[in-house]
């Protein structure tokens, strides 16, 4: 028994999108099973178990996202579509998220909360995959397209929820590790999809080929059900954590407003551009990679799938290892630049040489894993907590705008110009990402280098800020008063009224 009234429970359960990962009090004591290392919400073991559940929250979404890539040849032949029409399946996933990623961030912040948002979006991806499988079952490419559209309504918003859960439970020195492990598990879903879906298609002997295609897609629907189950489990334990640790209803007391977007710093917008310019060179390429490797390198279908899955396979362990490394070392922005350069080299090798694609894709997988661990946590470094849902939502929206357009463009380029020009197209996007990363480096350096501090420097900075807050109360009061007067005077000047000092001067002149 916690000793709280029903009213207290109701208040404590209305949790915001992001809360501090530490309770206000460090002396929370529980007895019995609730106080064990597995069940106490402050214990590392409990938090890491919940991290695993968070990771599986996105498993079904990532498994199903690349269903078309794993079955590219089968979908094209069974449904009688060309590359441009095939890429519509990816574009339809991305288009709704140009708007809904932002809307989802506000919805989570203001309406559903983190727990119900996770359940809602996990349910939507499950519904979308069911429709996608039904489209194959009834040999209707139109229904398959509708299914991908519905699937897209929940996919990116579920990623926003997943990021927010990680920040809520692990903000601090473990955040990069949490992001890295989430990426590892997500890519486990992508890897399993790449390596098994074609085998599932060939394993059954139905009279119609579209029935074999449907069988493979129904497997994805089962994994989406697993994600929905994880969303429910997380909701329960996050609610329990809020009650036991007496976490506040609002992490900052701030209200998210649309006009907050105009206050986003230039560094955040550069992060957005780097994100979209980098990822459009990865995901659209993988969606077309199997046939590319079969045609250019004359690989068998099974070997082409293995090569095409290397980016995801390497990120299984790579993201976790790199996440820990970035936690220990810091220098997030430096690692972003390194990742972009390595990816340019990988695409260049596949464009201009016939060196085994295993090497190029392995290099791309390492770079992809490193960038994800270094780039995404940078958002939490440049915006306040109450804006994180909105910031991540906008980041996902801009990324999906790029993916929607580039996916269609990639299909058109392959149909009309071939894969060499497709590689040049991706390389140009990577050069844009590199240019923006260099600009971000200069902007950040001019403002104290927050994004490129070592871990030791971050710790020292935190200690200095803590010491500043612990100054004598009188000094804090004087400082607060001075700051308040300065803000007041600036506001009075903006609306055309005299500041307090000007009023005194004017009074003396009368």
Short mmCIF file of C-alpha atoms in Angstrom, two decimals:
data_model
loop_
_atom_site.label_atom_id
_atom_site.label_comp_id
_atom_site.label_asym_id
_atom_site.label_seq_id
_atom_site.Cartn_x
_atom_site.Cartn_y
_atom_site.Cartn_z
CA UNK A 1 0.00 0.00 0.00
CA UNK A 2 1.32 3.41 -0.93
CA UNK A 3 -0.80 5.44 1.47
CA UNK A 4 -2.14 7.73 -1.27
CA UNK A 5 -5.80 8.68 -1.64
CA UNK A 6 -7.72 8.03 -4.86
CA UNK A 7 -7.41 11.71 -5.72
CA UNK A 8 -3.64 11.55 -5.27
CA UNK A 9 -3.49 8.52 -7.52
CA UNK A 10 -5.48 10.29 -10.22
CA UNK A 11 -3.18 13.28 -10.12
CA UNK A 12 0.00 11.22 -10.19
CA UNK A 13 -1.10 9.15 -13.15
CA UNK A 14 -1.49 12.13 -15.51
CA UNK A 15 2.12 11.98 -16.70
CA UNK A 16 3.68 14.36 -19.25
CA UNK A 17 5.61 13.35 -22.35
CA UNK A 18 9.00 13.64 -20.66
CA UNK A 19 9.86 13.65 -17.00
CA UNK A 20 13.09 13.76 -15.14
CA UNK A 21 14.64 10.30 -14.87
CA UNK A 22 15.30 10.76 -11.14
CA UNK A 23 12.75 11.15 -8.35
CA UNK A 24 12.59 14.19 -6.17
CA UNK A 25 13.47 12.06 -3.16
CA UNK A 26 16.24 9.48 -2.96
CA UNK A 27 14.91 7.70 0.12
CA UNK A 28 12.01 5.80 -1.46
CA UNK A 29 11.88 2.44 0.34
CA UNK A 30 9.78 -0.55 -0.69
CA UNK A 31 9.38 -3.94 0.94
CA UNK A 32 8.87 -7.42 -0.42
CA UNK A 33 9.03 -8.09 -4.14
CA UNK A 34 8.43 -4.40 -4.90
CA UNK A 35 11.70 -3.55 -3.17
CA UNK A 36 13.79 -6.13 -5.04
CA UNK A 37 16.36 -5.17 -7.64
CA UNK A 38 14.02 -6.46 -10.35
CA UNK A 39 10.91 -4.55 -9.28
CA UNK A 40 12.10 -1.32 -7.65
CA UNK A 41 11.81 1.45 -10.30
CA UNK A 42 15.03 3.10 -9.11
CA UNK A 43 17.16 -0.04 -9.45
CA UNK A 44 19.25 -0.41 -12.62
CA UNK A 45 18.05 -3.97 -13.26
CA UNK A 46 14.41 -2.87 -13.36
CA UNK A 47 15.21 0.08 -15.61
CA UNK A 48 17.19 -2.10 -18.00
CA UNK A 49 14.38 -4.65 -18.20
CA UNK A 50 12.05 -1.80 -19.12
CA UNK A 51 14.61 -0.67 -21.71
CA UNK A 52 14.36 -4.09 -23.36
CA UNK A 53 10.57 -3.74 -23.45
CA UNK A 54 10.99 -0.25 -24.97
CA UNK A 55 13.20 -1.78 -27.64
CA UNK A 56 10.65 -4.42 -28.57
CA UNK A 57 8.01 -1.68 -28.73
CA UNK A 58 9.46 -0.73 -32.13
CA UNK A 59 10.31 -4.26 -33.29
CA UNK A 60 7.14 -4.89 -35.28
CA UNK A 61 7.25 -1.48 -36.94
CA UNK A 62 10.80 -1.94 -38.17
CA UNK A 63 10.18 -5.52 -39.25
CA UNK A 64 7.27 -4.46 -41.41
CA UNK A 65 8.75 -1.20 -42.72
CA UNK A 66 11.10 -3.09 -45.02
CA UNK A 67 8.69 -5.89 -45.95
CA UNK A 68 8.65 -4.51 -49.51
CA UNK A 69 12.47 -4.47 -49.73
CA UNK A 70 12.71 -8.10 -48.60
CA UNK A 71 10.10 -9.08 -51.21
CA UNK A 72 10.96 -6.60 -53.99
CA UNK A 73 11.23 -9.15 -56.82
CA UNK A 74 8.15 -11.03 -55.64
CA UNK A 75 5.99 -7.91 -55.31
CA UNK A 76 7.06 -6.59 -58.72
CA UNK A 77 6.36 -9.87 -60.49
CA UNK A 78 3.20 -10.90 -58.64
CA UNK A 79 1.59 -7.46 -58.69
CA UNK A 80 3.03 -6.53 -62.11
CA UNK A 81 4.47 -3.13 -61.13
CA UNK A 82 7.67 -1.29 -62.12
CA UNK A 83 10.26 0.23 -59.77
CA UNK A 84 8.53 3.61 -59.54
CA UNK A 85 5.21 1.97 -58.62
CA UNK A 86 7.01 -0.29 -56.15
CA UNK A 87 8.60 2.71 -54.42
CA UNK A 88 5.12 4.18 -53.91
CA UNK A 89 4.80 1.68 -51.04
CA UNK A 90 7.58 3.54 -49.23
CA UNK A 91 6.39 6.96 -50.27
CA UNK A 92 2.86 6.26 -48.96
CA UNK A 93 4.36 5.35 -45.62
CA UNK A 94 6.22 8.66 -45.44
CA UNK A 95 3.70 11.19 -46.77
CA UNK A 96 1.25 11.16 -43.83
CA UNK A 97 4.14 11.58 -41.42
CA UNK A 98 5.16 14.87 -42.97
CA UNK A 99 2.26 16.28 -40.93
CA UNK A 100 1.39 13.58 -38.44
CA UNK A 101 4.85 13.31 -36.88
CA UNK A 102 4.42 16.91 -35.68
CA UNK A 103 0.77 16.36 -34.80
CA UNK A 104 1.72 13.19 -32.95
CA UNK A 105 4.23 15.12 -30.85
CA UNK A 106 1.58 17.66 -29.83
CA UNK A 107 -0.99 14.90 -29.33
CA UNK A 108 1.32 13.07 -26.93
CA UNK A 109 2.29 16.28 -25.16
CA UNK A 110 -1.21 17.68 -24.79
CA UNK A 111 -3.84 14.91 -25.12
CA UNK A 112 -2.97 11.22 -24.85
CA UNK A 113 0.17 11.32 -22.75
CA UNK A 114 3.06 8.96 -23.29
CA UNK A 115 1.33 5.75 -22.27
CA UNK A 116 -1.89 5.99 -24.28
CA UNK A 117 0.05 7.44 -27.21
CA UNK A 118 2.21 4.31 -27.36
CA UNK A 119 -0.84 2.04 -27.28
CA UNK A 120 -2.65 4.11 -29.92
CA UNK A 121 0.19 4.16 -32.43
CA UNK A 122 1.15 0.52 -31.87
CA UNK A 123 -2.48 -0.37 -32.62
CA UNK A 124 -2.41 1.69 -35.83
CA UNK A 125 0.67 -0.05 -37.22
CA UNK A 126 -0.90 -3.43 -36.47
CA UNK A 127 -4.05 -2.40 -38.36
CA UNK A 128 -2.02 -1.10 -41.30
CA UNK A 129 -0.04 -4.32 -41.63
CA UNK A 130 -3.24 -6.36 -41.52
CA UNK A 131 -4.66 -4.31 -44.42
CA UNK A 132 -1.36 -4.66 -46.30
CA UNK A 133 -1.52 -8.46 -45.95
CA UNK A 134 -5.19 -8.51 -46.96
CA UNK A 135 -4.27 -6.62 -50.13
CA UNK A 136 -1.93 -9.43 -51.11
CA UNK A 137 -4.49 -12.02 -50.00
CA UNK A 138 -7.05 -10.58 -52.45
CA UNK A 139 -4.50 -9.74 -55.14
CA UNK A 140 -5.20 -6.01 -54.92
CA UNK A 141 -2.24 -3.63 -55.13
CA UNK A 142 -4.56 -0.72 -54.29
CA UNK A 143 -5.48 -2.32 -50.94
CA UNK A 144 -1.79 -2.94 -50.28
CA UNK A 145 -1.13 0.76 -50.88
CA UNK A 146 -3.91 1.69 -48.46
CA UNK A 147 -2.40 -0.62 -45.88
CA UNK A 148 1.01 1.06 -46.20
CA UNK A 149 -0.63 4.46 -45.78
CA UNK A 150 -2.40 3.37 -42.58
CA UNK A 151 0.78 1.73 -41.34
CA UNK A 152 2.57 5.03 -41.86
CA UNK A 153 0.04 6.85 -39.68
CA UNK A 154 1.46 5.07 -36.65
CA UNK A 155 5.02 4.11 -37.53
CA UNK A 156 6.89 7.37 -37.04
CA UNK A 157 4.74 8.50 -34.14
CA UNK A 158 5.58 5.24 -32.41
CA UNK A 159 9.26 6.11 -32.88
CA UNK A 160 8.61 9.51 -31.26
CA UNK A 161 7.01 7.75 -28.28
CA UNK A 162 9.93 5.34 -28.08
CA UNK A 163 12.43 8.21 -28.03
CA UNK A 164 10.40 10.00 -25.37
CA UNK A 165 10.28 6.89 -23.18
CA UNK A 166 14.08 6.63 -23.41
CA UNK A 167 14.56 10.26 -22.39
CA UNK A 168 12.04 9.89 -19.56
CA UNK A 169 13.77 6.87 -18.02
CA UNK A 170 17.41 7.42 -19.01
CA UNK A 171 18.10 11.12 -19.44
CA UNK A 172 21.64 11.74 -18.30
CA UNK A 173 24.77 9.72 -18.87
CA UNK A 174 22.91 6.60 -20.07
CA UNK A 175 20.81 8.24 -22.77
CA UNK A 176 23.17 7.50 -25.67
CA UNK A 177 23.33 3.86 -24.58
CA UNK A 178 19.53 3.69 -24.42
CA UNK A 179 19.18 5.16 -27.91
CA UNK A 180 21.84 2.77 -29.18
CA UNK A 181 20.15 -0.31 -27.74
CA UNK A 182 16.77 0.79 -29.08
CA UNK A 183 18.30 1.10 -32.53
CA UNK A 184 19.91 -2.33 -32.16
CA UNK A 185 16.61 -4.02 -31.38
CA UNK A 186 14.80 -2.08 -34.08
CA UNK A 187 17.35 -3.23 -36.62
CA UNK A 188 17.00 -6.75 -35.31
CA UNK A 189 13.48 -6.52 -36.66
CA UNK A 190 14.75 -5.20 -39.99
CA UNK A 191 17.41 -7.91 -40.22
CA UNK A 192 15.01 -10.74 -39.39
CA UNK A 193 12.68 -9.37 -42.06
CA UNK A 194 15.43 -9.25 -44.72
CA UNK A 195 16.67 -12.75 -44.00
CA UNK A 196 13.38 -14.61 -43.51
CA UNK A 197 10.58 -13.12 -45.59
CA UNK A 198 11.73 -14.50 -48.95
CA UNK A 199 12.20 -17.91 -47.30
CA UNK A 200 8.68 -17.67 -45.88
CA UNK A 201 7.39 -16.89 -49.38
CA UNK A 202 9.16 -19.92 -50.83
CA UNK A 203 8.29 -22.23 -47.93
CA UNK A 204 4.60 -22.54 -48.77
CA UNK A 205 3.03 -24.13 -51.82
CA UNK A 206 -0.22 -22.30 -52.45
CA UNK A 207 -1.85 -22.48 -55.86
CA UNK A 208 -1.66 -18.71 -56.35
CA UNK A 209 1.54 -16.67 -56.01
CA UNK A 210 -0.26 -13.76 -54.37
CA UNK A 211 -1.37 -16.16 -51.61
CA UNK A 212 2.30 -16.97 -50.94
CA UNK A 213 3.01 -13.25 -50.76
CA UNK A 214 0.15 -12.78 -48.28
CA UNK A 215 1.50 -15.57 -46.08
CA UNK A 216 4.83 -13.75 -45.73
CA UNK A 217 3.09 -10.48 -44.90
CA UNK A 218 0.87 -12.03 -42.21
CA UNK A 219 4.05 -12.85 -40.27
CA UNK A 220 4.65 -9.11 -40.01
CA UNK A 221 1.17 -8.63 -38.57
CA UNK A 222 2.05 -11.02 -35.73
CA UNK A 223 5.16 -8.99 -34.87
CA UNK A 224 3.06 -5.81 -34.80
CA UNK A 225 0.87 -7.56 -32.23
CA UNK A 226 4.03 -8.07 -30.14
CA UNK A 227 4.71 -4.33 -30.28
CA UNK A 228 1.18 -3.59 -29.11
CA UNK A 229 1.66 -5.94 -26.16
CA UNK A 230 4.90 -4.14 -25.23
CA UNK A 231 3.08 -0.79 -25.32
CA UNK A 232 0.59 -2.11 -22.76
CA UNK A 233 3.35 -3.47 -20.50
CA UNK A 234 5.24 -0.17 -20.62
CA UNK A 235 2.08 1.77 -19.79
CA UNK A 236 1.58 -0.30 -16.63
CA UNK A 237 5.15 -0.03 -15.35
CA UNK A 238 5.54 3.64 -16.26
CA UNK A 239 2.34 4.36 -14.33
CA UNK A 240 3.66 2.37 -11.39
CA UNK A 241 6.99 4.23 -11.50
CA UNK A 242 5.24 7.58 -11.44
CA UNK A 243 3.23 6.59 -8.36
CA UNK A 244 6.07 5.03 -6.38
CA UNK A 245 8.68 7.70 -7.07
CA UNK A 246 6.13 10.50 -6.67
CA UNK A 247 7.13 12.09 -9.95
CA UNK A 248 5.41 15.41 -10.67
CA UNK A 249 2.57 15.75 -13.12
CA UNK A 250 4.61 18.14 -15.27
CA UNK A 251 8.35 17.92 -15.70
CA UNK A 252 8.85 21.65 -16.25
CA UNK A 253 5.51 23.36 -15.71
CA UNK A 254 5.71 24.70 -19.28
CA UNK A 255 3.01 24.49 -21.95
CA UNK A 256 3.89 23.41 -25.48
CA UNK A 257 2.76 25.96 -28.09
CA UNK A 258 2.97 25.90 -31.86
CA UNK A 259 4.78 29.22 -31.81
CA UNK A 260 7.58 27.56 -29.80
CA UNK A 261 8.87 26.29 -33.14
CA UNK A 262 10.03 29.76 -34.10
CA UNK A 263 12.22 29.78 -31.01
CA UNK A 264 14.09 26.64 -32.01
CA UNK A 265 17.80 27.47 -32.31
CA UNK A 266 19.61 27.37 -35.64
CA UNK A 267 21.61 24.41 -34.35
CA UNK A 268 18.41 22.34 -34.11
CA UNK A 269 17.40 23.18 -37.69
CA UNK A 270 20.86 22.13 -38.89
CA UNK A 271 20.40 18.84 -37.03
CA UNK A 272 17.10 18.39 -38.89
CA UNK A 273 18.78 18.94 -42.27
CA UNK A 274 21.62 16.56 -41.45
CA UNK A 275 19.05 13.96 -40.43
CA UNK A 276 17.05 14.07 -43.65
CA UNK A 277 20.05 14.41 -45.97
CA UNK A 278 21.73 11.40 -44.38
CA UNK A 279 18.80 9.04 -44.07
CA UNK A 280 17.57 9.56 -47.65
CA UNK A 281 20.88 8.02 -48.74
CA UNK A 282 20.27 4.92 -46.58
CA UNK A 283 16.65 3.78 -46.55
CA UNK A 284 15.71 4.32 -50.23
CA UNK A 285 18.95 2.59 -51.21
CA UNK A 286 18.15 -0.44 -49.03
CA UNK A 287 14.62 -0.58 -50.46
CA UNK A 288 16.17 -1.13 -53.92
CA UNK A 289 19.36 -2.84 -52.85
CA UNK A 290 18.51 -6.51 -53.43
CA UNK A 291 17.94 -6.17 -57.17
CA UNK A 292 20.91 -3.76 -57.43
CA UNK A 293 23.28 -6.37 -55.99
CA UNK A 294 21.81 -9.08 -58.19
CA UNK A 295 22.29 -7.02 -61.36
CA UNK A 296 25.64 -5.26 -60.79
CA UNK A 297 27.50 -7.95 -58.84
CA UNK A 298 25.59 -10.96 -60.24
CA UNK A 299 24.81 -12.29 -56.78
CA UNK A 300 22.21 -14.95 -56.11
CA UNK A 301 18.95 -13.83 -54.55
CA UNK A 302 19.89 -15.20 -51.12
CA UNK A 303 23.35 -13.59 -51.21
CA UNK A 304 21.88 -10.28 -52.33
CA UNK A 305 19.51 -10.33 -49.35
CA UNK A 306 22.41 -11.01 -46.99
CA UNK A 307 24.43 -8.10 -48.41
CA UNK A 308 21.42 -5.79 -48.36
CA UNK A 309 20.76 -6.63 -44.71
CA UNK A 310 24.34 -5.91 -43.59
CA UNK A 311 23.55 -2.33 -42.56
CA UNK A 312 20.87 -3.60 -40.21
CA UNK A 313 22.84 -6.66 -39.10
CA UNK A 314 25.89 -4.62 -38.10
CA UNK A 315 23.74 -2.08 -36.28
CA UNK A 316 22.45 -4.87 -34.01
CA UNK A 317 25.61 -4.80 -31.94
CA UNK A 318 27.23 -1.73 -33.43
CA UNK A 319 24.60 0.70 -32.21
CA UNK A 320 24.81 -0.61 -28.66
CA UNK A 321 28.63 -0.51 -28.61
CA UNK A 322 28.76 2.93 -30.21
CA UNK A 323 26.09 4.16 -27.81
CA UNK A 324 28.27 3.18 -24.86
CA UNK A 325 31.31 4.70 -26.56
CA UNK A 326 29.59 8.03 -27.13
CA UNK A 327 28.39 7.96 -23.50
CA UNK A 328 31.96 7.46 -22.29
CA UNK A 329 33.76 9.75 -24.74
CA UNK A 330 31.24 12.44 -25.73
CA UNK A 331 32.09 14.46 -28.87
CA UNK A 332 28.69 13.80 -30.47
CA UNK A 333 29.15 16.20 -33.34
CA UNK A 334 32.58 14.84 -34.22
CA UNK A 335 31.15 11.34 -34.57
CA UNK A 336 28.36 12.65 -36.80
CA UNK A 337 30.95 14.07 -39.21
CA UNK A 338 32.93 10.82 -39.19
CA UNK A 339 29.77 8.82 -39.94
CA UNK A 340 28.84 10.97 -42.93
CA UNK A 341 32.34 10.74 -44.42
CA UNK A 342 32.38 6.93 -44.09
CA UNK A 343 28.97 6.66 -45.77
CA UNK A 344 30.18 8.81 -48.69
CA UNK A 345 33.09 6.40 -49.11
CA UNK A 346 30.71 3.40 -49.05
CA UNK A 347 28.44 4.79 -51.76
CA UNK A 348 31.48 5.84 -53.80
CA UNK A 349 32.85 2.29 -53.74
CA UNK A 350 29.57 0.89 -55.02
CA UNK A 351 29.24 3.59 -57.67
CA UNK A 352 32.74 3.56 -59.15
CA UNK A 353 34.26 0.15 -58.34
CA UNK A 354 33.45 -3.55 -58.38
CA UNK A 355 35.04 -4.20 -54.99
CA UNK A 356 32.96 -6.72 -53.08
CA UNK A 357 29.79 -5.05 -51.83
CA UNK A 358 30.21 -6.79 -48.47
CA UNK A 359 32.92 -4.29 -47.54
CA UNK A 360 30.98 -1.21 -48.66
CA UNK A 361 27.80 -2.29 -46.90
CA UNK A 362 29.71 -3.21 -43.74
CA UNK A 363 31.28 0.26 -43.72
CA UNK A 364 27.85 1.81 -44.26
CA UNK A 365 26.45 -0.25 -41.40
CA UNK A 366 29.14 0.95 -39.00
CA UNK A 367 28.65 4.57 -40.06
CA UNK A 368 24.86 4.32 -39.82
CA UNK A 369 25.06 2.87 -36.29
CA UNK A 370 27.49 5.53 -35.10
CA UNK A 371 25.48 8.43 -36.53
CA UNK A 372 22.24 7.30 -34.91
CA UNK A 373 23.91 7.09 -31.48
CA UNK A 374 25.47 10.54 -31.83
CA UNK A 375 22.83 12.53 -33.75
CA UNK A 376 19.49 11.81 -32.06
CA UNK A 377 20.59 12.58 -28.46
CA UNK A 378 21.83 15.98 -29.66
CA UNK A 379 18.22 17.15 -29.86
CA UNK A 380 17.92 16.84 -26.07
CA UNK A 381 21.04 19.02 -25.74
CA UNK A 382 19.61 22.04 -27.57
CA UNK A 383 15.92 22.22 -26.55
CA UNK A 384 14.18 22.19 -23.13
CA UNK A 385 12.39 19.05 -21.96
CA UNK A 386 8.87 20.34 -22.53
CA UNK A 387 9.65 20.83 -26.24
CA UNK A 388 11.25 17.43 -26.85
CA UNK A 389 8.07 15.78 -28.16
CA UNK A 390 7.57 18.63 -30.62
CA UNK A 391 11.24 18.70 -31.63
CA UNK A 392 11.41 14.97 -32.27
CA UNK A 393 8.08 15.14 -34.10
CA UNK A 394 9.34 17.87 -36.45
CA UNK A 395 12.57 15.97 -36.97
CA UNK A 396 10.59 12.88 -38.00
CA UNK A 397 8.34 15.01 -40.21
CA UNK A 398 11.21 16.57 -42.16
CA UNK A 399 12.88 13.19 -42.47
CA UNK A 400 9.70 11.68 -43.89
CA UNK A 401 9.24 14.55 -46.34
CA UNK A 402 12.68 13.76 -47.69
CA UNK A 403 12.05 10.02 -47.76
CA UNK A 404 8.69 10.42 -49.54
CA UNK A 405 10.17 12.55 -52.31
CA UNK A 406 13.47 10.70 -52.63
CA UNK A 407 11.79 7.28 -52.74
CA UNK A 408 9.75 8.31 -55.77
CA UNK A 409 12.78 10.00 -57.32
CA UNK A 410 14.89 6.89 -56.77
CA UNK A 411 12.32 4.72 -58.54
CA UNK A 412 12.19 7.10 -61.51
CA UNK A 413 16.00 7.23 -61.72
CA UNK A 414 16.30 3.42 -61.74
CA UNK A 415 13.60 3.02 -64.41
CA UNK A 416 15.09 5.69 -66.68
CA UNK A 417 18.82 6.07 -65.90
CA UNK A 418 19.98 3.02 -63.98
CA UNK A 419 21.75 2.36 -60.69
CA UNK A 420 24.94 4.34 -61.37
CA UNK A 421 23.02 7.61 -61.44
CA UNK A 422 21.11 6.45 -58.36
CA UNK A 423 24.41 6.18 -56.46
CA UNK A 424 25.44 9.67 -57.61
CA UNK A 425 22.08 10.95 -56.42
CA UNK A 426 22.64 9.52 -52.92
CA UNK A 427 26.21 10.84 -52.77
CA UNK A 428 25.00 14.38 -53.46
CA UNK A 429 22.62 14.15 -50.50
CA UNK A 430 25.47 12.99 -48.27
CA UNK A 431 27.56 15.97 -49.34
CA UNK A 432 24.69 18.22 -48.23
CA UNK A 433 24.69 16.48 -44.84
CA UNK A 434 28.45 16.94 -44.51
CA UNK A 435 28.25 20.64 -45.39
CA UNK A 436 25.54 21.23 -42.76
CA UNK A 437 27.52 19.28 -40.16
CA UNK A 438 30.51 21.56 -40.73
CA UNK A 439 28.29 24.64 -40.40
CA UNK A 440 26.79 23.20 -37.21
CA UNK A 441 30.29 22.63 -35.85
CA UNK A 442 31.12 26.32 -36.36
CA UNK A 443 27.80 27.53 -34.93
CA UNK A 444 28.16 25.30 -31.88
CA UNK A 445 31.78 26.36 -31.33
CA UNK A 446 30.72 30.00 -31.29
CA UNK A 447 28.20 29.21 -28.54
CA UNK A 448 30.42 27.23 -26.20
CA UNK A 449 30.67 23.90 -28.01
CA UNK A 450 27.85 22.16 -26.12
CA UNK A 451 27.36 19.54 -28.84
CA UNK A 452 31.01 18.56 -29.01
CA UNK A 453 32.03 18.41 -25.35
CA UNK A 454 33.79 15.36 -24.02
CA UNK A 455 32.03 13.46 -21.27
CA UNK A 456 34.53 14.78 -18.72
CA UNK A 457 33.81 18.34 -19.84
CA UNK A 458 30.06 17.73 -19.57
CA UNK A 459 30.46 16.44 -16.01
CA UNK A 460 32.58 19.46 -15.06
CA UNK A 461 30.01 21.79 -16.62
CA UNK A 462 27.17 20.13 -14.71
CA UNK A 463 29.09 20.47 -11.46
CA UNK A 464 29.71 24.16 -12.07
CA UNK A 465 26.02 24.74 -12.77
CA UNK A 466 25.09 22.83 -9.62
CA UNK A 467 27.52 24.92 -7.57
CA UNK A 468 26.03 28.08 -9.08
CA UNK A 469 22.56 27.02 -7.97
CA UNK A 470 23.81 26.39 -4.44
CA UNK A 471 25.06 29.96 -3.89
CA UNK A 472 23.78 31.78 -0.80
CA UNK A 473 20.07 32.49 -0.93
CA UNK A 474 20.61 36.24 -0.71
CA UNK A 475 22.80 36.25 -3.79
CA UNK A 476 20.28 34.15 -5.65
CA UNK A 477 17.53 36.57 -4.69
CA UNK A 478 19.49 39.57 -5.89
CA UNK A 479 20.38 37.83 -9.12
CA UNK A 480 16.77 36.77 -9.72
CA UNK A 481 15.58 40.29 -9.03
CA UNK A 482 18.13 41.74 -11.44
CA UNK A 483 17.26 39.21 -14.13
CA UNK A 484 13.54 39.85 -13.62
CA UNK A 485 14.04 43.62 -13.96
CA UNK A 486 16.03 43.13 -17.17
CA UNK A 487 13.35 40.92 -18.70
CA UNK A 488 10.64 43.39 -17.66
CA UNK A 489 12.49 46.32 -19.22
CA UNK A 490 13.01 44.43 -22.49
CA UNK A 491 9.30 43.55 -22.68
CA UNK A 492 8.25 47.14 -21.97
CA UNK A 493 10.55 48.38 -24.72
CA UNK A 494 9.14 45.88 -27.25
CA UNK A 495 5.56 47.12 -26.77
CA UNK A 496 6.55 50.75 -26.97
CA UNK A 497 6.34 51.63 -23.26
CA UNK A 498 9.22 53.20 -21.34
CA UNK A 499 11.35 50.95 -19.17
CA UNK A 500 11.44 51.50 -15.42
CA UNK A 501 14.71 53.43 -15.64
CA UNK A 502 13.39 55.59 -18.52
CA UNK A 503 10.28 56.36 -16.47
CA UNK A 504 12.43 57.56 -13.59
CA UNK A 505 14.54 59.71 -15.90
CA UNK A 506 11.45 61.19 -17.56
CA UNK A 507 9.88 61.95 -14.22
CA UNK A 508 12.99 63.80 -13.16
CA UNK A 509 12.94 65.94 -16.31
CA UNK A 510 9.39 67.18 -15.87
#
